[in-house]
XYZ file of C-alpha atoms in Angstrom:
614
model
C -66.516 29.310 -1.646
C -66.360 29.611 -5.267
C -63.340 31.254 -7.005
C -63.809 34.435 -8.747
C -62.732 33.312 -12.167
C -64.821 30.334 -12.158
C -67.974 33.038 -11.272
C -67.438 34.805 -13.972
C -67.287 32.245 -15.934
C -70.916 31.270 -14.542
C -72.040 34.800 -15.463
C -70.867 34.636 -19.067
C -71.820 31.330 -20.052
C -73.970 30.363 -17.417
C -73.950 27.033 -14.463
C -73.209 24.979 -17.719
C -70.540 25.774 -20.855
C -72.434 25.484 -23.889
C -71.131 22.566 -26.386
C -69.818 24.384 -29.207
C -67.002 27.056 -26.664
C -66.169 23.569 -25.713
C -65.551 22.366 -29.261
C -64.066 25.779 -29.517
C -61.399 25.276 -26.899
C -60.660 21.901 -28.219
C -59.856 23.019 -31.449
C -57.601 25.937 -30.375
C -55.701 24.268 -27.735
C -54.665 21.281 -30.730
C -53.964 24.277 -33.206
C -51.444 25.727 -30.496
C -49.649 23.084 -29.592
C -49.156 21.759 -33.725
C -48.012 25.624 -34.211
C -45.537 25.513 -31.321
C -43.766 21.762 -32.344
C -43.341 23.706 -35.714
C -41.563 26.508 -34.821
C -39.384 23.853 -32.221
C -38.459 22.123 -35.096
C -37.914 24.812 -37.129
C -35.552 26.594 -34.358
C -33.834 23.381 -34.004
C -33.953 21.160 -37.006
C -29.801 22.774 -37.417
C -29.123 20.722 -34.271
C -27.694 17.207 -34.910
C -29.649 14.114 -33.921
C -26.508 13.050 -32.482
C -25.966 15.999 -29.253
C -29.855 14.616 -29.238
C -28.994 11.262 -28.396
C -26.177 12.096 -26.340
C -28.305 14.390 -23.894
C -30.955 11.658 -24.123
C -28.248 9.121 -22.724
C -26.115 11.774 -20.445
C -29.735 12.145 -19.023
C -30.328 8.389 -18.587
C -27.213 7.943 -17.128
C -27.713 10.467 -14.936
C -31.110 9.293 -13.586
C -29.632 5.610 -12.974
C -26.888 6.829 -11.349
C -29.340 8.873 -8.756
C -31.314 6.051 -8.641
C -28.789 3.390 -7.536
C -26.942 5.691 -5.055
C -30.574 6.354 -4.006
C -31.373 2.733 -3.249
C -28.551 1.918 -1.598
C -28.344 4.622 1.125
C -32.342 3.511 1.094
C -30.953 0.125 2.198
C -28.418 1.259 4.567
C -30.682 3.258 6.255
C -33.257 0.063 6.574
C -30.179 -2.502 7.165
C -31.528 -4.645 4.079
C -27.836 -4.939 3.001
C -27.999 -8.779 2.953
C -29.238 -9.353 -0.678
C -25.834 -7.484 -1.516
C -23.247 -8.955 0.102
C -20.206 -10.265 -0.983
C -19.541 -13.875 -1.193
C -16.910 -15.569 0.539
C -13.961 -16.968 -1.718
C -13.281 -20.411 -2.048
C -10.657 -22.408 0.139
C -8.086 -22.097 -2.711
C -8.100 -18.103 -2.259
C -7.242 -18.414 1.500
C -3.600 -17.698 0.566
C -4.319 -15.532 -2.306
C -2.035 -12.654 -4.038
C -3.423 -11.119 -7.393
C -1.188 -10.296 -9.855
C 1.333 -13.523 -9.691
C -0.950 -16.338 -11.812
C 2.319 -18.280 -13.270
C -0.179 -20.064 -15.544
C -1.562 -17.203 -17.178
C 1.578 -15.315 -17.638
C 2.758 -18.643 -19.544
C -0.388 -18.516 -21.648
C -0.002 -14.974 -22.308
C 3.916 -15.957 -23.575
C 6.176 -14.583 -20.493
C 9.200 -16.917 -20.321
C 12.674 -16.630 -18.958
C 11.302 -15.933 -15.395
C 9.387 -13.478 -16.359
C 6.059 -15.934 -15.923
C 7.375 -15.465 -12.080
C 6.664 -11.611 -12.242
C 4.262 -9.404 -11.666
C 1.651 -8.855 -13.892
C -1.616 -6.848 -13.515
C -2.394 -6.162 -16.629
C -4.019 -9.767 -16.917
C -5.810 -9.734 -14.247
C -8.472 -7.127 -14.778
C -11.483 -8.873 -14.341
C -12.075 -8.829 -10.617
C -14.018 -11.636 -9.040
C -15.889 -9.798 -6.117
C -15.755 -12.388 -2.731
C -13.582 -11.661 0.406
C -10.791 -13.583 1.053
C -11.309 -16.344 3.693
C -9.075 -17.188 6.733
C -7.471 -20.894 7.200
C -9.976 -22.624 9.554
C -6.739 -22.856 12.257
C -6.308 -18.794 11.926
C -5.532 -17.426 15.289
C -5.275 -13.567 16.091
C -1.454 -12.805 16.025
C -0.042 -12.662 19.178
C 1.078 -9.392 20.775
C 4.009 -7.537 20.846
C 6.716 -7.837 21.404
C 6.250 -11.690 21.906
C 4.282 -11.723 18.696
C 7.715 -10.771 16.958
C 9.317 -13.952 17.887
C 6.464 -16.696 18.012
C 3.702 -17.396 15.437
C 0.767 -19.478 14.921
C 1.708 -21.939 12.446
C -2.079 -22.087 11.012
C -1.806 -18.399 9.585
C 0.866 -18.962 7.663
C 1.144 -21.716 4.144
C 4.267 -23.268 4.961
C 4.947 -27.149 6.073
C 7.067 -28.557 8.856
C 9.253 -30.018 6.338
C 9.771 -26.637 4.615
C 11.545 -24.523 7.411
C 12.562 -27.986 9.040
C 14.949 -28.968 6.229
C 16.200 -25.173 6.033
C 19.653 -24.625 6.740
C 20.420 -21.536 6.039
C 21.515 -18.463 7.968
C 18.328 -17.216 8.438
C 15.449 -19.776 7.872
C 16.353 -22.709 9.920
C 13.429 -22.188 12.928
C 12.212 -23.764 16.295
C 9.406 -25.757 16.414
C 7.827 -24.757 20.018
C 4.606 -26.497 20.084
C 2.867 -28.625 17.408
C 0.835 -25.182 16.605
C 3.773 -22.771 16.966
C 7.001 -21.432 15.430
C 9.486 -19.982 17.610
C 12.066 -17.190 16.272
C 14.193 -17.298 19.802
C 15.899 -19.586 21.851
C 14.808 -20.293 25.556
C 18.265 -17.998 26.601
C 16.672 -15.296 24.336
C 19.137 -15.713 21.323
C 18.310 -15.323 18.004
C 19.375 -18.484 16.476
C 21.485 -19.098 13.561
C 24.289 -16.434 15.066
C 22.094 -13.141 13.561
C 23.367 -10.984 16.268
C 26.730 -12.614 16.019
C 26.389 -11.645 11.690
C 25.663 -8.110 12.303
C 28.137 -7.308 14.687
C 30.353 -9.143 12.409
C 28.985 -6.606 9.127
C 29.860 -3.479 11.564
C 32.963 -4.561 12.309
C 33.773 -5.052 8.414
C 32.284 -1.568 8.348
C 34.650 -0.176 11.339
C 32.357 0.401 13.581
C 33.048 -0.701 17.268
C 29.703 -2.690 17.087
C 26.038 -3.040 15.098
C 24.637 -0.219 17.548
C 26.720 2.763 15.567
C 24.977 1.817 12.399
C 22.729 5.043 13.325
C 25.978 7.049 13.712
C 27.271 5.353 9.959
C 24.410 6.549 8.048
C 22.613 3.552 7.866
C 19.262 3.824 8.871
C 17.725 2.250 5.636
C 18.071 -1.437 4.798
C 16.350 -3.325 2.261
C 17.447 -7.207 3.159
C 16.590 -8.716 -0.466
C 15.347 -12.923 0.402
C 15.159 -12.033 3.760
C 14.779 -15.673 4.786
C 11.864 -15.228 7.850
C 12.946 -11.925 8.860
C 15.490 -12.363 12.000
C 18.313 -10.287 10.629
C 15.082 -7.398 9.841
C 13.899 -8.163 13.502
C 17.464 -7.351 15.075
C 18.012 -4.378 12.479
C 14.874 -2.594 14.137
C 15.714 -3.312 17.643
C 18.521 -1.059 16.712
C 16.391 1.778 15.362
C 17.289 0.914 11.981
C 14.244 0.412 9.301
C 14.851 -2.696 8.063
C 12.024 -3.978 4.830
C 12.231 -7.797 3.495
C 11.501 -8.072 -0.098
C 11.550 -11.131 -1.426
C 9.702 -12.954 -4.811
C 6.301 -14.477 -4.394
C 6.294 -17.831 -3.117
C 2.987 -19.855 -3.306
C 4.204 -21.511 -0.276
C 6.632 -21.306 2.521
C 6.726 -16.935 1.840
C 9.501 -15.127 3.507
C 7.229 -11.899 2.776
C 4.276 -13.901 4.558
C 6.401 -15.343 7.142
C 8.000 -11.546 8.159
C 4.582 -9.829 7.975
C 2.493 -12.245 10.007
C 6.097 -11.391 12.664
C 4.330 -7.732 12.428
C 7.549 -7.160 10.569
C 8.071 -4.693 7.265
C 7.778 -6.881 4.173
C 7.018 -6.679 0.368
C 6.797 -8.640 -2.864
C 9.116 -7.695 -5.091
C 12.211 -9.190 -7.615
C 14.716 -8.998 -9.987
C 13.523 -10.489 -13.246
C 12.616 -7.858 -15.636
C 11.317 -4.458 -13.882
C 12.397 -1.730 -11.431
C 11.380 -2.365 -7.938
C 8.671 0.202 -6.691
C 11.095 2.729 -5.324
C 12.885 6.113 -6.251
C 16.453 6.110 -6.983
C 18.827 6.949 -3.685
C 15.964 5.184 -1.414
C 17.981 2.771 0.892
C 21.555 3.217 2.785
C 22.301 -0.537 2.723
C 21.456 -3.266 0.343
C 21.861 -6.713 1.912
C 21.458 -9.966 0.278
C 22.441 -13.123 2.464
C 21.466 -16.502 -0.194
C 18.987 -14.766 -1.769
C 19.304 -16.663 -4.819
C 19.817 -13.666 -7.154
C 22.659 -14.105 -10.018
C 23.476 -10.812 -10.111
C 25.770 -11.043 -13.117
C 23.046 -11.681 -15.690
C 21.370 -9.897 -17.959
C 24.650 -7.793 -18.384
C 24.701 -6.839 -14.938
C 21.051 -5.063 -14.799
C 19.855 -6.855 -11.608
C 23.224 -5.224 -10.212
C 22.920 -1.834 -11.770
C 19.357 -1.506 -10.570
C 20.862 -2.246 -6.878
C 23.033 0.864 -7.280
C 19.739 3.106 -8.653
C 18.701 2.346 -5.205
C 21.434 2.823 -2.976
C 22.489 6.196 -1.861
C 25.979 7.757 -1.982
C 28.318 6.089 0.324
C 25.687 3.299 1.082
C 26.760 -0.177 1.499
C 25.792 -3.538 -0.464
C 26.433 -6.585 1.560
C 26.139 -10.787 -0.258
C 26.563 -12.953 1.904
C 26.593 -16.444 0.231
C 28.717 -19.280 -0.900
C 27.577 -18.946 -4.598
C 29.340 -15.852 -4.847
C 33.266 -17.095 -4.215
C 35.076 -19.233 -6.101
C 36.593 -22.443 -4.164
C 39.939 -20.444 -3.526
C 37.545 -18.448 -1.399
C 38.466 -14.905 -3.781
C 35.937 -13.375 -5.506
C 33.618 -14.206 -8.572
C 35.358 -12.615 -11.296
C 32.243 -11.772 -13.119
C 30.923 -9.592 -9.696
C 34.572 -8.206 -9.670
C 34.524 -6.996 -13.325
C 30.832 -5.284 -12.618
C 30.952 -3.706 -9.221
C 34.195 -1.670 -10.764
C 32.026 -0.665 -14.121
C 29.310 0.802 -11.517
C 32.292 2.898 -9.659
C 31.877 0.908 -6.298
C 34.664 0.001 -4.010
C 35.813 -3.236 -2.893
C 35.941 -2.815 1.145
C 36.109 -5.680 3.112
C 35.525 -9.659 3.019
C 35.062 -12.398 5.635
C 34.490 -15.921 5.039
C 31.470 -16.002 3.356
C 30.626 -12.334 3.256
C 31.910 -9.416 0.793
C 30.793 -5.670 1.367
C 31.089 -3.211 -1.464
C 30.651 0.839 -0.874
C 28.965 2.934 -3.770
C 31.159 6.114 -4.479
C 30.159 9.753 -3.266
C 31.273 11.253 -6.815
C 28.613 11.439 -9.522
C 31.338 12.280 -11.926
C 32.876 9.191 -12.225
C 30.243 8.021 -14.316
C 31.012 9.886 -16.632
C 34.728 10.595 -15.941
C 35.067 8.603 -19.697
C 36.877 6.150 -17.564
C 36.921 2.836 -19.814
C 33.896 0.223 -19.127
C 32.099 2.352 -16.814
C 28.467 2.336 -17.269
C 27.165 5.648 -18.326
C 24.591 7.455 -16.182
C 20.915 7.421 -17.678
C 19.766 10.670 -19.403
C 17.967 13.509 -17.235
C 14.082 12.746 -16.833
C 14.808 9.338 -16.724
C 14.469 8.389 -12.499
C 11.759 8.188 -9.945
C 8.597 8.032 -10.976
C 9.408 6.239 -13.750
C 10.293 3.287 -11.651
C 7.188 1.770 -11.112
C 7.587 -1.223 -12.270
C 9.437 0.239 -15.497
C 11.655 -2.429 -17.791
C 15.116 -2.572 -16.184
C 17.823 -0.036 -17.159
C 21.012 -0.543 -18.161
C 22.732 2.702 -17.525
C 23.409 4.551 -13.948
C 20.021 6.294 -11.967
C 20.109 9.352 -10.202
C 23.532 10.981 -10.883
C 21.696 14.250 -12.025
C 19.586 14.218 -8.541
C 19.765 16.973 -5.803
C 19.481 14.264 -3.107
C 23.055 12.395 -4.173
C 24.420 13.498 -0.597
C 26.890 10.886 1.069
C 24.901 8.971 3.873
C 28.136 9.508 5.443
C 27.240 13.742 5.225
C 23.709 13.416 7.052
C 22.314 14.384 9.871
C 22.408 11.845 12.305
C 19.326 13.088 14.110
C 16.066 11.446 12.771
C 14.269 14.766 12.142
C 14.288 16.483 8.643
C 16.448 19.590 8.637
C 15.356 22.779 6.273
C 17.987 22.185 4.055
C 16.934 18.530 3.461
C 13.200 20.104 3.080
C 14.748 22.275 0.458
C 16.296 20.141 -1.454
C 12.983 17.774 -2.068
C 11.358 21.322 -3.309
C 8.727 20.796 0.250
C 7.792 24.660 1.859
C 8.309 23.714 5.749
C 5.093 25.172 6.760
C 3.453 22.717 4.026
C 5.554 20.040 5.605
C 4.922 20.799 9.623
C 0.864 21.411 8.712
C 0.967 17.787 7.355
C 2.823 16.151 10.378
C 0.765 18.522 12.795
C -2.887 17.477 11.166
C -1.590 14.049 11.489
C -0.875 14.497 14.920
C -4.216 15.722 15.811
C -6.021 12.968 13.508
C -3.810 10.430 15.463
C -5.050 11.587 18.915
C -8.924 11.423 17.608
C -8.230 8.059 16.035
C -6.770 6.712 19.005
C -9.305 7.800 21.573
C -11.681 6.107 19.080
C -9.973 2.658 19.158
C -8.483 2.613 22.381
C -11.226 1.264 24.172
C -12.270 -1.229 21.338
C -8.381 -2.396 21.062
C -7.940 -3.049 24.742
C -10.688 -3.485 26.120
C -9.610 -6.812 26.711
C -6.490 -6.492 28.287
C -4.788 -5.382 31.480
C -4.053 -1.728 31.944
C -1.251 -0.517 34.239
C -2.183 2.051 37.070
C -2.101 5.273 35.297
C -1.936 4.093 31.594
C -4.038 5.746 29.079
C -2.539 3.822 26.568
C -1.390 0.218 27.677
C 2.076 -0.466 26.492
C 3.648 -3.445 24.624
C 2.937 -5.956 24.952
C -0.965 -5.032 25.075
C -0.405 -3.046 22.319
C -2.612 -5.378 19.299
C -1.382 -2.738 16.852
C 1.745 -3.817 15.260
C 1.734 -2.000 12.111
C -0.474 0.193 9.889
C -0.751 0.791 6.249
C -0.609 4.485 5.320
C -2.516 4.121 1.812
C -2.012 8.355 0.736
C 0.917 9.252 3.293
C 1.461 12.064 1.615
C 4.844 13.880 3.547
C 4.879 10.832 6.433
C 3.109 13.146 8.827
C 0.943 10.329 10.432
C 4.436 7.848 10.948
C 6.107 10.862 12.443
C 3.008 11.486 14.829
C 3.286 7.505 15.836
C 6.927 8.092 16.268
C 6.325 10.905 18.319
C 3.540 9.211 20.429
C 5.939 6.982 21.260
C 3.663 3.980 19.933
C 5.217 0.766 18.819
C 4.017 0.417 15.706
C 6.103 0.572 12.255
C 4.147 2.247 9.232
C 4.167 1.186 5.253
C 3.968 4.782 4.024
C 2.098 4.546 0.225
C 2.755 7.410 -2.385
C -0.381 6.800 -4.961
C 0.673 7.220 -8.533
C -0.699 10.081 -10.015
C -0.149 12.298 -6.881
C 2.842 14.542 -5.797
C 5.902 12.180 -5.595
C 6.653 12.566 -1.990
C 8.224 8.946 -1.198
C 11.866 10.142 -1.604
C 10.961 12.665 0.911
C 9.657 9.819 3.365
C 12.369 7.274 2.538
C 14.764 9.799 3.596
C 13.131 10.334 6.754
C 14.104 6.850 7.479
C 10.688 5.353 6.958
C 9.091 2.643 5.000
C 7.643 3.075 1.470
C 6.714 2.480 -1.432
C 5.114 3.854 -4.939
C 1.459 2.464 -5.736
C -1.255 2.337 -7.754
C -4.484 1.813 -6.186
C -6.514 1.141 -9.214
C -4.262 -2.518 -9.002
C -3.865 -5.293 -5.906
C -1.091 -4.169 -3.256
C 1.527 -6.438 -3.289
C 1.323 -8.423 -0.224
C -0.400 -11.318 0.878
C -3.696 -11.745 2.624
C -4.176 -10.738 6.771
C -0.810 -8.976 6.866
C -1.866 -5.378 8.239
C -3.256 -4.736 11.658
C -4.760 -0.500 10.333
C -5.239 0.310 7.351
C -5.466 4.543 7.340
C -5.948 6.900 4.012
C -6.988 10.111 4.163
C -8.363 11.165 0.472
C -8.112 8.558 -1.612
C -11.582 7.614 -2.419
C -11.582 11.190 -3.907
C -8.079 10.573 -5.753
C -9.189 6.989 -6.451
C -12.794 8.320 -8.267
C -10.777 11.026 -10.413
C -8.699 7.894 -11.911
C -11.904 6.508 -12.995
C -11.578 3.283 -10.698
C -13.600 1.036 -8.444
C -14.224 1.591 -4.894
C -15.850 -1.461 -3.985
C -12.285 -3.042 -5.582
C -10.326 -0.991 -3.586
C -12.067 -1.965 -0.040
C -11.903 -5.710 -1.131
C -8.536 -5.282 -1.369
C -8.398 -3.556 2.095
C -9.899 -6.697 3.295
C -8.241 -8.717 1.836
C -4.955 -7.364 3.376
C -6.463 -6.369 6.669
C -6.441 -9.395 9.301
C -9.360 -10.494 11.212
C -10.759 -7.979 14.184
C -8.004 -5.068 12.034
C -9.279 -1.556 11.597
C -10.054 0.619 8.823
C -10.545 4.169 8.975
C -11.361 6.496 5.884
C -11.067 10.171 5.657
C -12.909 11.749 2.619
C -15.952 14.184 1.981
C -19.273 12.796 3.053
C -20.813 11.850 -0.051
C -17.548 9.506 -0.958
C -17.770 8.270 2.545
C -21.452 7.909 2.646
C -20.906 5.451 -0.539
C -18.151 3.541 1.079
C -20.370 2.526 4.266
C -22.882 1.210 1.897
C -19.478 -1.208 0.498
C -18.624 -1.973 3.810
C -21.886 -2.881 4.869
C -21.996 -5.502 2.262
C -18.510 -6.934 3.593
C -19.386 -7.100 6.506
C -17.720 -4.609 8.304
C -18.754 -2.860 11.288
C -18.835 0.836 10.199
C -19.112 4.172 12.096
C -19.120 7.605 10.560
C -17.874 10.113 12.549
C -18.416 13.708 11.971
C -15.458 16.083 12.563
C -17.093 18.585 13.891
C -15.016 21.008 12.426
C -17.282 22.921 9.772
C -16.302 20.817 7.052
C -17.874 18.571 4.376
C -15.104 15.915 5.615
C -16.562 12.763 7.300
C -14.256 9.901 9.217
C -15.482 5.839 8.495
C -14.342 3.680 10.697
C -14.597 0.109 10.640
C -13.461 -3.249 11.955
C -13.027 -6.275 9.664
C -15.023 -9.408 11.602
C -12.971 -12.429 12.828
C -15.524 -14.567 11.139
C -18.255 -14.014 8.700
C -21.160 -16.544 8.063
């Protein structure tokens, strides 16, 4: 059936248009469209060429962009991933920490030790390939026997190295040919570590090392931790012991203590803060940890005290620090009385100093005291800031005595109050975290231990089935998901991660008595490879996009960190999360996204890093 306008058409110029209305439509339709791109460019010939261009390229970007998110949910969705995938890294990376190339801080003209530090800033090119395992890499062995023996494969370090060590807490056992043993047969730690810290309590006064709870102390940082024993005993105790020690291309302590499943960072004393707020730890403990702590005027001691709370105690242990009457250095003498801390006991080897409880005697005008640093000047300003010479956190709500706590491990309102936290905002993060916990657990529960033994009424096998040792926290935001393992009674210890940029909420966890540190994500963690058993962050890809940086760099770096068969799982709105399956499809992950199911646009990715990848 014919249209009506085409039959009347047919009745006005009959079954066939004569030639010349033809000619006459031709004509008019050209005369419109020259009249109409005159009047366009006389409306718009004001308008720069430039906003032209600009729309023109906004546009292009625009349509590329579409394009390649397009394709590659086109190839996830079809499993033709392989084309993209990531290359593995040479042998020489199996070992591999970014941010520590010696030779290219001596090219770029660091010197004095500072070639030794950490430096990001040169290495912003990243190579894209996933970090490989050492062809002898076994999965760690459980806890709590996984604490105390390694596989000597998964760690760089020669027989000759811990062999030939003779120190306090390096010298090791050599169980097996692929083995190293942290215990003696009559389950002793060797080198007298128990024996040392009930030694340190009693210099303290305590009656022995299992009142350090009731002291205060329930924050160490052990600075050259050695391989982590002393750490190891300190947690058995309750107390949150984290080794920091300086990068090591081989023969780590940091390696050595995190493959244990034991807290661990990089970190030094060369030229920068340490990633921490001032007041963070209530003991400082360095037993031969190589530092001379009266250079460079005393800054390596003075950023000791920016870390130590009020009434906290710093502890060297070490023959370089006496003279050969057995007295006291008189350069550390001279120093620890400029920084207003006490003198309180010495044995042997050891010397224990207490910081003071009164802010005003830095600037009592007393003479060669060091004056306290100008308001403005602490916390987030740390990160990796030049060294100060002048006294942190005098001017900060949170200088109470460790002594003065609470010696029960929950935060009290007042404490809440004096971070600035509402304690409904604080209880709705720990609660959440709680409720994500149970999801992610009844998730990788029967992945986890599937292969092991479960005891007659066991949901959740106990140590030593538990393969979870610890867990990376990458936006931990008040600590909520450490309190909710806490609380779960799991045995697991948690590296809580403030992001920079965000809300500064680490003094708030460090004072819960949990591990921490400041970070930016746009930059390598530091740590060395396979050290984490879950990696968790909830937001960051969003947090992580506003900075402008790379998501496919920030899950290499998960890898990189994560150990073979570890988990990942991602929290973030669907469209972020939809982008980072496509990543870890090209890694080589096994991914699952796992919708809430609570009304939201927020989607859950969870994936397992492969033991091997061809």
């Amino acid at each position: 059936m014919r249209r009506p306008l085409f039959h009347k058409l047919n009745l006005i110029f009959g079954p066939r248009p004569p030639w010349n209305w033809l000619l006459l439509c031709f004509v008019s339709v050209l005369a419109l469209t020259v009249l109409l791109r005159s009047s366009s460019f006389t409306t718009f010939e004001s308008v720069s060429f430039s906003i032209k261009s600009d729309i023109y390229t906004n546009y292009r970007r625009l349509k590329e962009q579409t394009t390649s998110d397009y394709l590659e949910l086109t190839s996830l969705s079809y499993g033709d991933s392989s084309q993209n995938e990531v290359r593995i890294c040479g042998k020489e990376r199996e070992h591999y920490v970014p941010c520590y190339n010696v030779s290219a801080n001596l090219l770029a003209g660091f010197k004095d030790g500072e070639e030794l530090d950490r430096h990001c800033e040169l290495s912003k090119y990243h190579e894209y390939c996933l970090v490989r395992p050492p062809r002898d890499y076994k999965t760690p062995l459980s806890w709590p026997v996984g604490r105390d023996v390694i596989w000597n494969g998964n760690v760089k370090i020669s027989k000759d190295q811990f062999l030939s060590s003779g120190s306090m807490t390096k010298r090791l056992m050599l169980l097996e040919e692929n083995q190293i043993s942290f215990h003696s047969d009559d389950e002793l730690i060797h080198d007298g570590v128990k024996e040392y810290s009930h030694q340190v309590a009693e210099m303290l006064g305590l009656g022995s090392d299992v009142e350090f709870l009731q002291a205060g102390v329930r924050t160490v940082l052990d600075i050259g931790c050695g391989f982590g024993s002393f750490g190891a005993h300190l947690l058995s105790l309750k107390v949150m012991a984290v080794c920091m020690a300086a990068y090591e291309l081989t023969g780590s302590q940091v390696q050595l203590s995190l493959e244990r499943g034991l807290p661990a960072i990089i970190g030094n004393f060369i030229s920068r803060k340490l990633p921490f707020p001032s007041l963070s730890y209530d003991m400082v403990h360095c037993a031969q940890c190589g530092i001379l702590w009266d250079k460079k005027d005393g800054m390596f001691l003075i950023e000791a005290d920016r870390i130590l709370k009020p009434g906290g105690y710093f502890i060297l242990h070490g023959s370089s620090l006496s003279t050969k009457q057995g007295s006291m250095a008189k350069p550390i003498e001279e120093l620890t009385q400029k920084i207003c801390w006490t003198f309180i006991a010495q044995q042997e080897e050891t010397f224990i100093w207490q910081k003071t409880i009164d802010p005003q005697c830095y600037s009592s005008g007393k003479q060669g005291v060091i004056a306290p640093c100008r308001e403005g000047h602490d916390d987030i300003q740390s990160y990796y800031q030049p060294l100060a010479s002048c006294i942190g956190g005098t001017a900060s709500k949170r200088w109470v005595p460790i002594q003065n706590r609470s010696s029960s491990s929950q935060i009290t309102p007042a404490e809440l109050e004096i971070h600035e936290v509402q304690q409904d905002e604080f209880y709705e993060d720990f609660e959440s975290a709680r409720i994500a916990l149970r999801n992610y657990w009844s998730l990788l529960t029967p992945l986890i231990f599937s292969d092991h033994p479960k005891r007659p009424g066991d949901e959740d096998p106990l140590p030593p089935y538990n393969m979870i040792r610890n867990v990376m926290d990458m936006n931990a935001n008040y600590g909520g998901l450490n309190a909710a393992f806490l609380e779960a009674g799991k045995s697991v210890w948690v590296m809580n991660v403030v992001p920079l940029g965000t809300r500064n909420t680490l003094p708030l966890i460090l004072d819960q008595g949990f591990a921490g540190v400041l970070h930016d994500w746009c930059e390598p963690f530091p740590t060395y490879p396979r050290t984490y058993d879950l990696v968790h962050a909830n937001g960051l890809l969003s947090i992580l996009i506003s900075e402008g940086c790379s998501m496919k760099s920030l899950l290499l770096e998960i890898d990189r960190i994560l150990r073979p068969e570890g988990w990942v799982v991602l929290s973030d709105t669907l469209g972020l999360i939809e982008k980072a399956r496509t990543i870890a499809t090209q890694i080589r992950w096994e991914a699952r996204v796992v919708d809430l199911e609570n009304g939201s646009d927020q989607r859950l990715l969870v994936c397992q890093k492969p033991f091997v990848r061809k």
